[in-house]
């Protein structure tokens, strides 16, 4: 047996975890820049709780609340200017994956004299500022990953940088902040979390430890499938989804994602399909493509979900994710070509070629 496992984030999970652990914040800095989207940090109550915790610890704070969905390079550059203006020594991301990923980028840019595009070049000369994460969606697991995914209009896709130095130092997961998350976003993000667990389980870089976490995440997702299809969520369901998302993040931190995410980026970039939904629309057919290579793993995934077949998984995804998304022949070519350039495609158990990717897209059309 041979593996490495690395998740350096101190995870606080449960109701009231920010209030109860405010002393953790003082370990990382004295001048915080809080990075959020436009409204959910406020409406969820998370921003209030964080501000009170920072005040209690005597930590000065400022807010940068301009992170859009799928954050752009320009936005993280403005955020880093705000961090410098505040002389921030730590960055606190509060939000879905978009503000959390932006917080990581801002932490690196604020410490290094580089442009946002240079984030993709690798190693930073100066250690990024410490990042603290408060997820407000249950999906990306960004609170426990070294990834930041940004939209690069020049290369017409989403690109990620990965660096151990941007793993959040601490993450606070309180499911109360998700109580008003609209059902469509709850579902899309939950499917992203499932996709992380499934892709991580299949990844060529999977290990015994990541597989254990992945199967636990997939089983837990199975227990909330009914709530997802009924679109009503109890506090327990919310907490369970946050747990799935956390585990999914720990998995992909080890394994990376696969062709599902590689193709999904184009669905988001060109068609504005939310990230989790993009993955979910492709998931069953991507598994069908992988099945001859790893049949026992596909069987284990279906068993963990309590589903009989890949067709049942496809039906479930379509029930959850709604109307069809037919693609044009030109789109098939563009999406496949862009996916071939994505680094994560190499993690797929049977690495797809151009035709394979187009076929997965064709097969994923819900109805003709
Ligand atoms: P998101 O883009 O962060 O947010 C989507 C929407 O949900 C926003 O309108 C946001 O509003 C709203 N929202 C968030 N939390 C809410 C809450 N608690 N209550 C009500 N509304 C809420 O969504 P996401 O799916 O979590 O993140 C997607 C991004 O993460 C993509 O860029 C994706 O590529 C990336 N990602 C990263 C990783 C990683 O490992 N780092 C993995 C997978 C995906 P506000 O704008 O007001 O906040
Ligand atoms: Fe994802």
Coordinates of C-alpha atoms and ligand atoms in Angstrom, one line a residue:
X1 CA 0.0 0.0 0.0
X2 CA 1.3 3.4 -0.8
X3 CA -0.4 6.8 -0.5
X4 CA -0.1 10.4 0.6
X5 CA -2.9 12.3 2.3
X6 CA -2.9 16.0 3.0
X7 CA -5.7 18.2 4.4
X8 CA -4.1 20.8 6.6
X9 CA -7.3 22.8 7.3
X10 CA -8.6 22.9 10.9
X11 CA -12.3 22.1 10.4
X12 CA -15.0 23.4 12.8
X13 CA -18.4 21.8 12.0
X14 CA -21.7 22.4 13.8
X15 CA -24.2 25.0 15.0
X16 CA -22.5 28.0 16.5
X17 CA -19.0 27.0 15.5
X18 CA -17.8 30.5 14.7
X19 CA -19.0 32.0 18.0
X20 CA -17.6 29.1 19.9
X21 CA -14.2 29.2 18.2
X22 CA -13.5 32.8 17.6
X23 CA -10.0 32.4 19.3
X24 CA -8.9 30.4 16.3
X25 CA -9.2 33.6 14.2
X26 CA -6.6 35.4 16.3
X27 CA -4.1 32.8 15.5
X28 CA -4.0 33.9 11.8
X29 CA -4.0 37.7 11.8
X30 CA -5.0 41.1 13.2
X31 CA -6.3 42.8 10.0
X32 CA -8.9 40.8 8.0
X33 CA -10.3 41.4 4.6
X34 CA -13.7 39.7 4.4
X35 CA -14.4 38.5 0.8
X36 CA -18.0 37.8 -0.1
X37 CA -20.6 37.9 -2.9
X38 CA -23.3 40.5 -3.1
X39 CA -25.9 39.4 -0.5
X40 CA -25.8 35.8 0.9
X41 CA -23.1 36.5 3.5
X42 CA -25.4 39.1 5.0
X43 CA -28.8 37.3 4.6
X44 CA -27.5 34.0 5.9
X45 CA -26.3 35.6 9.2
X46 CA -22.7 34.4 8.6
X47 CA -21.3 37.9 8.1
X48 CA -22.8 39.1 11.4
X49 CA -21.4 36.1 13.3
X50 CA -18.0 36.6 11.8
X51 CA -17.9 40.4 12.5
X52 CA -18.9 39.7 16.1
X53 CA -16.2 37.1 16.5
X54 CA -13.6 39.4 14.9
X55 CA -14.6 42.2 17.2
X56 CA -14.4 39.9 20.2
X57 CA -10.8 39.1 19.3
X58 CA -9.9 42.7 18.6
X59 CA -9.3 42.0 14.9
X60 CA -9.8 44.9 12.5
X61 CA -11.9 44.1 9.4
X62 CA -12.9 45.5 6.1
X63 CA -15.3 44.0 3.5
X64 CA -14.9 43.4 -0.2
X65 CA -18.4 42.2 -1.4
X66 CA -18.1 42.3 -5.1
X67 CA -17.4 38.6 -6.0
X68 CA -19.7 37.4 -8.8
X69 CA -20.5 33.8 -9.7
X70 CA -17.5 32.2 -11.5
X71 CA -15.2 35.0 -10.5
X72 CA -13.1 36.7 -13.1
X73 CA -9.4 37.6 -13.1
X74 CA -10.4 41.3 -13.0
X75 CA -12.5 40.8 -9.9
X76 CA -9.7 39.1 -7.9
X77 CA -7.3 41.9 -8.9
X78 CA -9.8 44.5 -7.5
X79 CA -10.0 42.3 -4.4
X80 CA -6.3 42.3 -3.9
X81 CA -6.1 46.1 -4.3
X82 CA -8.7 46.2 -1.4
X83 CA -6.6 43.8 0.7
X84 CA -3.5 46.0 0.2
X85 CA -5.5 49.2 0.9
X86 CA -6.6 47.7 4.2
X87 CA -3.1 46.3 4.9
X88 CA -4.8 43.0 5.4
X89 CA -2.8 40.1 7.0
X90 CA -5.5 37.5 6.5
X91 CA -8.4 36.9 4.1
X92 CA -11.7 35.5 5.2
X93 CA -13.9 34.1 2.4
X94 CA -17.6 33.8 3.2
X95 CA -19.9 32.4 0.5
X96 CA -20.2 29.7 -2.1
X97 CA -17.3 28.4 -4.0
X98 CA -17.0 31.6 -5.9
X99 CA -16.1 33.9 -2.9
X100 CA -14.0 31.1 -1.4
X101 CA -12.0 30.6 -4.5
X102 CA -11.7 34.3 -4.9
X103 CA -10.4 34.6 -1.4
X104 CA -7.6 32.2 -2.2
X105 CA -6.6 34.2 -5.3
X106 CA -6.8 37.5 -3.4
X107 CA -4.6 36.0 -0.7
X108 CA -1.9 35.1 -3.2
X109 CA -2.1 38.3 -5.2
X110 CA -2.0 40.5 -2.1
X111 CA 1.3 39.0 -1.1
X112 CA 2.9 38.8 -4.5
X113 CA 3.6 41.4 -7.1
X114 CA 2.0 39.5 -10.0
X115 CA -1.0 39.8 -12.3
X116 CA -4.0 37.5 -11.8
X117 CA -3.1 35.6 -15.0
X118 CA 0.3 34.7 -13.4
X119 CA -1.6 32.9 -10.7
X120 CA -1.8 30.0 -13.1
X121 CA 2.0 29.9 -13.5
X122 CA 2.6 28.0 -10.3
X123 CA 4.7 28.5 -7.2
X124 CA 4.4 31.9 -5.4
X125 CA 7.6 33.8 -4.4
X126 CA 5.9 35.0 -1.2
X127 CA 3.6 32.9 0.9
X128 CA -0.1 34.0 0.3
X129 CA -1.9 35.5 3.3
X130 CA -3.7 33.0 5.5
X131 CA -7.2 32.1 4.3
X132 CA -10.2 31.3 6.5
X133 CA -13.3 29.8 4.8
X134 CA -17.0 29.9 5.7
X135 CA -19.0 27.9 3.1
X136 CA -22.5 29.1 2.4
X137 CA -23.3 26.4 -0.2
X138 CA -22.9 22.6 0.2
X139 CA -21.1 21.9 -3.0
X140 CA -17.6 22.8 -3.9
X141 CA -15.7 21.8 -0.7
X142 CA -13.4 24.7 -1.5
X143 CA -13.0 25.2 2.3
X144 CA -10.7 22.2 2.4
X145 CA -9.0 22.3 -1.1
X146 CA -5.9 23.9 -2.5
X147 CA -7.8 24.9 -5.7
X148 CA -9.1 28.2 -6.9
X149 CA -11.1 28.2 -10.1
X150 CA -11.3 31.5 -12.0
X151 CA -12.8 32.5 -15.3
X152 CA -10.3 33.4 -18.0
X153 CA -11.9 35.1 -20.9
X154 CA -8.7 35.0 -22.9
X155 CA -8.6 31.2 -22.9
X156 CA -12.5 31.0 -23.1
X157 CA -12.8 28.7 -20.1
X158 CA -12.5 28.3 -16.4
X159 CA -9.0 27.6 -15.2
X160 CA -7.7 26.6 -11.8
X161 CA -4.6 27.1 -9.9
X162 CA -3.6 24.7 -7.2
X163 CA -1.2 25.5 -4.4
X164 CA -0.9 24.0 -1.0
X165 CA -0.3 27.4 0.4
X166 CA -3.9 28.4 -0.2
X167 CA -5.5 25.6 1.6
X168 CA -7.7 27.4 4.2
X169 CA -6.1 27.5 7.6
X170 CA -9.5 27.0 9.2
X171 CA -13.0 26.4 8.0
X172 CA -16.2 27.0 9.9
X173 CA -19.2 24.9 8.7
X174 CA -22.6 25.9 10.2
X175 CA -25.5 24.5 8.3
X176 CA -27.8 27.2 9.7
X177 CA -26.3 29.6 7.1
X178 CA -27.8 27.4 4.4
X179 CA -31.4 27.5 5.6
X180 CA -32.5 30.0 2.9
X181 CA -30.4 28.6 0.1
X182 CA -32.9 28.4 -2.8
X183 CA -33.8 24.8 -3.9
X184 CA -32.3 25.0 -7.4
X185 CA -28.9 26.2 -5.9
X186 CA -29.2 23.6 -3.2
X187 CA -29.6 20.9 -5.8
X188 CA -27.0 22.0 -8.2
X189 CA -24.4 22.4 -5.5
X190 CA -25.2 19.1 -3.9
X191 CA -24.7 17.4 -7.3
X192 CA -21.3 19.2 -7.5
X193 CA -20.4 17.6 -4.2
X194 CA -21.6 14.2 -5.4
X195 CA -19.6 14.6 -8.6
X196 CA -16.4 15.3 -6.5
X197 CA -16.9 12.2 -4.5
X198 CA -17.7 10.0 -7.6
X199 CA -14.9 11.5 -9.8
X200 CA -12.4 11.3 -6.9
X201 CA -13.3 7.7 -6.4
X202 CA -12.7 6.9 -10.1
X203 CA -9.6 9.1 -10.4
X204 CA -6.3 7.5 -11.3
X205 CA -5.0 9.4 -8.2
X206 CA -7.5 7.8 -5.8
X207 CA -6.1 6.2 -2.6
X208 CA -7.5 3.9 0.0
X209 CA -8.1 6.9 2.3
X210 CA -9.7 9.1 -0.4
X211 CA -11.9 6.1 -1.5
X212 CA -13.1 5.7 2.1
X213 CA -14.1 9.4 2.2
X214 CA -15.6 9.2 -1.2
X215 CA -17.8 6.2 -0.5
X216 CA -19.0 7.8 2.8
X217 CA -19.9 10.9 0.8
X218 CA -21.8 9.0 -1.9
X219 CA -23.7 7.0 0.8
X220 CA -24.6 10.2 2.6
X221 CA -25.8 11.8 -0.6
X222 CA -28.0 8.7 -1.1
X223 CA -29.7 9.5 2.2
X224 CA -30.7 13.0 1.1
X225 CA -31.8 12.1 -2.5
X226 CA -35.4 12.0 -1.5
X227 CA -35.2 15.5 0.1
X228 CA -33.5 16.8 -3.0
X229 CA -36.2 15.4 -5.3
X230 CA -38.9 16.8 -3.0
X231 CA -37.1 20.1 -2.8
X232 CA -37.7 20.5 0.9
X233 CA -34.8 20.3 3.4
X234 CA -34.8 19.8 7.1
X235 CA -32.0 21.2 9.2
X236 CA -30.6 17.6 9.3
X237 CA -30.7 17.4 5.5
X238 CA -28.8 20.7 5.3
X239 CA -26.2 19.5 7.7
X240 CA -25.9 16.2 5.8
X241 CA -25.3 18.0 2.5
X242 CA -22.7 20.2 4.1
X243 CA -21.0 17.0 5.3
X244 CA -21.1 15.5 1.8
X245 CA -19.6 18.6 0.4
X246 CA -16.8 18.7 3.0
X247 CA -15.9 15.1 2.3
X248 CA -16.0 15.7 -1.4
X249 CA -13.5 18.5 -1.0
X250 CA -11.2 16.3 1.1
X251 CA -11.4 13.7 -1.7
X252 CA -10.6 16.0 -4.7
X253 CA -7.8 17.7 -2.7
X254 CA -6.0 14.3 -3.1
X255 CA -7.4 13.0 -6.4
X256 CA -8.3 16.0 -8.6
X257 CA -11.5 15.8 -10.7
X258 CA -11.9 14.1 -14.1
X259 CA -13.4 14.5 -17.5
X260 CA -16.8 15.5 -16.0
X261 CA -15.4 18.7 -14.7
X262 CA -13.2 19.2 -17.8
X263 CA -16.3 19.2 -20.0
X264 CA -18.5 20.9 -17.4
X265 CA -16.4 24.1 -17.5
X266 CA -17.5 24.7 -21.1
X267 CA -21.1 24.2 -20.3
X268 CA -20.7 27.0 -17.7
X269 CA -18.6 29.3 -19.7
X270 CA -20.5 29.1 -23.0
X271 CA -24.0 28.2 -21.8
X272 CA -24.1 29.7 -18.4
X273 CA -25.2 26.4 -16.8
X274 CA -24.4 26.4 -13.1
X275 CA -21.3 24.4 -12.2
X276 CA -22.9 21.6 -10.3
X277 CA -25.7 21.2 -12.9
X278 CA -23.2 21.1 -15.7
X279 CA -21.4 18.2 -14.0
X280 CA -24.6 16.4 -13.2
X281 CA -25.9 16.5 -16.7
X282 CA -22.7 14.6 -17.8
X283 CA -22.2 12.3 -14.9
X284 CA -24.1 9.2 -15.9
X285 CA -22.7 9.1 -19.4
X286 CA -19.2 9.8 -18.2
X287 CA -19.5 6.8 -15.9
X288 CA -20.8 4.6 -18.7
X289 CA -17.7 5.6 -20.6
X290 CA -15.5 4.6 -17.6
X291 CA -17.4 1.4 -16.9
X292 CA -15.4 -1.1 -19.1
X293 CA -12.2 0.1 -17.4
X294 CA -13.4 0.1 -13.8
X295 CA -16.6 -2.0 -13.6
X296 CA -16.3 -2.8 -9.9
X297 CA -16.0 0.9 -9.0
X298 CA -19.1 1.8 -11.0
X299 CA -21.0 -1.0 -9.2
X300 CA -19.8 0.3 -5.8
X301 CA -20.9 3.8 -6.6
X302 CA -24.4 2.6 -7.6
X303 CA -24.7 0.4 -4.5
X304 CA -23.7 3.3 -2.3
X305 CA -26.4 5.5 -3.9
X306 CA -28.9 2.7 -3.6
X307 CA -29.5 2.8 -7.4
X308 CA -29.8 -0.2 -9.8
X309 CA -28.1 1.0 -12.9
X310 CA -26.5 3.9 -14.7
X311 CA -29.8 4.5 -16.4
X312 CA -31.4 5.0 -12.9
X313 CA -28.6 7.5 -12.1
X314 CA -29.3 9.4 -15.3
X315 CA -33.0 9.5 -14.5
X316 CA -32.3 10.7 -11.0
X317 CA -30.0 13.5 -12.3
X318 CA -32.6 14.6 -14.8
X319 CA -35.3 14.6 -12.2
X320 CA -33.1 16.8 -10.0
X321 CA -31.6 19.0 -12.6
X322 CA -34.6 19.8 -14.8
X323 CA -35.0 20.6 -18.5
X324 CA -32.9 19.3 -21.4
X325 CA -29.8 21.0 -22.7
X326 CA -29.2 20.0 -26.3
X327 CA -25.9 21.1 -27.8
X328 CA -25.2 22.2 -31.4
X329 CA -22.6 20.3 -33.5
X330 CA -20.3 23.3 -33.3
X331 CA -20.6 23.3 -29.5
X332 CA -19.8 19.6 -29.4
X333 CA -16.5 20.4 -31.1
X334 CA -15.6 23.4 -29.1
X335 CA -16.5 21.8 -25.7
X336 CA -14.5 18.7 -26.5
X337 CA -11.5 20.6 -27.8
X338 CA -11.4 22.8 -24.7
X339 CA -11.8 19.8 -22.4
X340 CA -8.8 18.1 -24.0
X341 CA -6.6 21.0 -22.8
X342 CA -7.8 20.7 -19.2
X343 CA -5.2 19.3 -16.8
X344 CA -7.8 17.2 -14.8
X345 CA -8.8 15.1 -17.9
X346 CA -5.7 13.0 -17.3
X347 CA -7.2 11.7 -14.0
X348 CA -10.0 9.9 -15.8
X349 CA -9.6 6.1 -15.5
X350 CA -9.8 5.7 -19.3
X351 CA -8.5 9.0 -20.7
X352 CA -11.0 10.1 -23.4
X353 CA -10.1 11.3 -26.9
X354 CA -11.9 14.0 -28.9
X355 CA -14.6 11.5 -30.2
X356 CA -15.2 10.0 -26.8
X357 CA -15.9 13.4 -25.3
X358 CA -18.2 14.3 -28.1
X359 CA -20.0 11.0 -27.7
X360 CA -20.5 11.6 -24.0
X361 CA -22.0 15.0 -24.8
X362 CA -24.3 13.5 -27.4
X363 CA -25.4 10.7 -25.1
X364 CA -26.0 13.2 -22.3
X365 CA -28.7 15.1 -24.2
X366 CA -31.8 14.4 -22.2
X367 CA -34.3 14.1 -25.0
X368 CA -33.8 14.5 -28.7
Ligands
LIG1 P1 -21.5 30.4 -6.0 O1 -21.1 30.8 -7.4 O2 -20.5 30.7 -5.0 O3 -22.9 31.1 -5.6 C1 -24.0 30.8 -6.4 C2 -25.2 31.7 -6.0 O4 -25.7 31.2 -4.7 C3 -24.9 33.2 -5.7 O5 -25.9 33.9 -6.3 C4 -24.9 33.3 -4.2 O6 -25.2 34.6 -3.8 C5 -25.9 32.3 -3.8 N1 -25.7 31.8 -2.4 C6 -24.6 31.3 -1.9 N2 -24.8 30.9 -0.7 C7 -26.1 31.2 -0.4 C8 -26.9 31.0 0.8 N3 -26.4 30.4 1.9 N4 -28.2 31.5 0.8 C9 -28.7 32.1 -0.3 N5 -28.0 32.2 -1.5 C10 -26.7 31.8 -1.5 O7 -21.9 28.8 -6.0 P2 -21.0 27.5 -5.8 O8 -21.7 26.5 -6.6 O9 -20.9 27.2 -4.3 O10 -19.6 27.8 -6.4 C11 -19.3 27.6 -7.7 C12 -17.9 28.0 -8.0 O11 -17.0 27.2 -7.3 C13 -17.5 27.8 -9.5 O12 -16.7 28.9 -9.9 C14 -16.8 26.5 -9.5 O13 -15.9 26.3 -10.6 C15 -16.0 26.6 -8.2 N6 -15.6 25.3 -7.6 C16 -14.5 25.2 -6.8 C17 -14.0 24.1 -6.3 C18 -12.7 24.1 -5.5 O14 -12.2 23.0 -5.1 N7 -12.2 25.2 -5.1 C19 -14.6 22.8 -6.6 C20 -15.8 22.9 -7.4 C21 -16.3 24.1 -7.9 P3 -24.2 35.8 -3.3 O15 -23.5 36.2 -4.6 O16 -25.0 36.8 -2.7 O17 -23.2 35.2 -2.4
LIG2 FE1 -16.9 21.1 -8.7

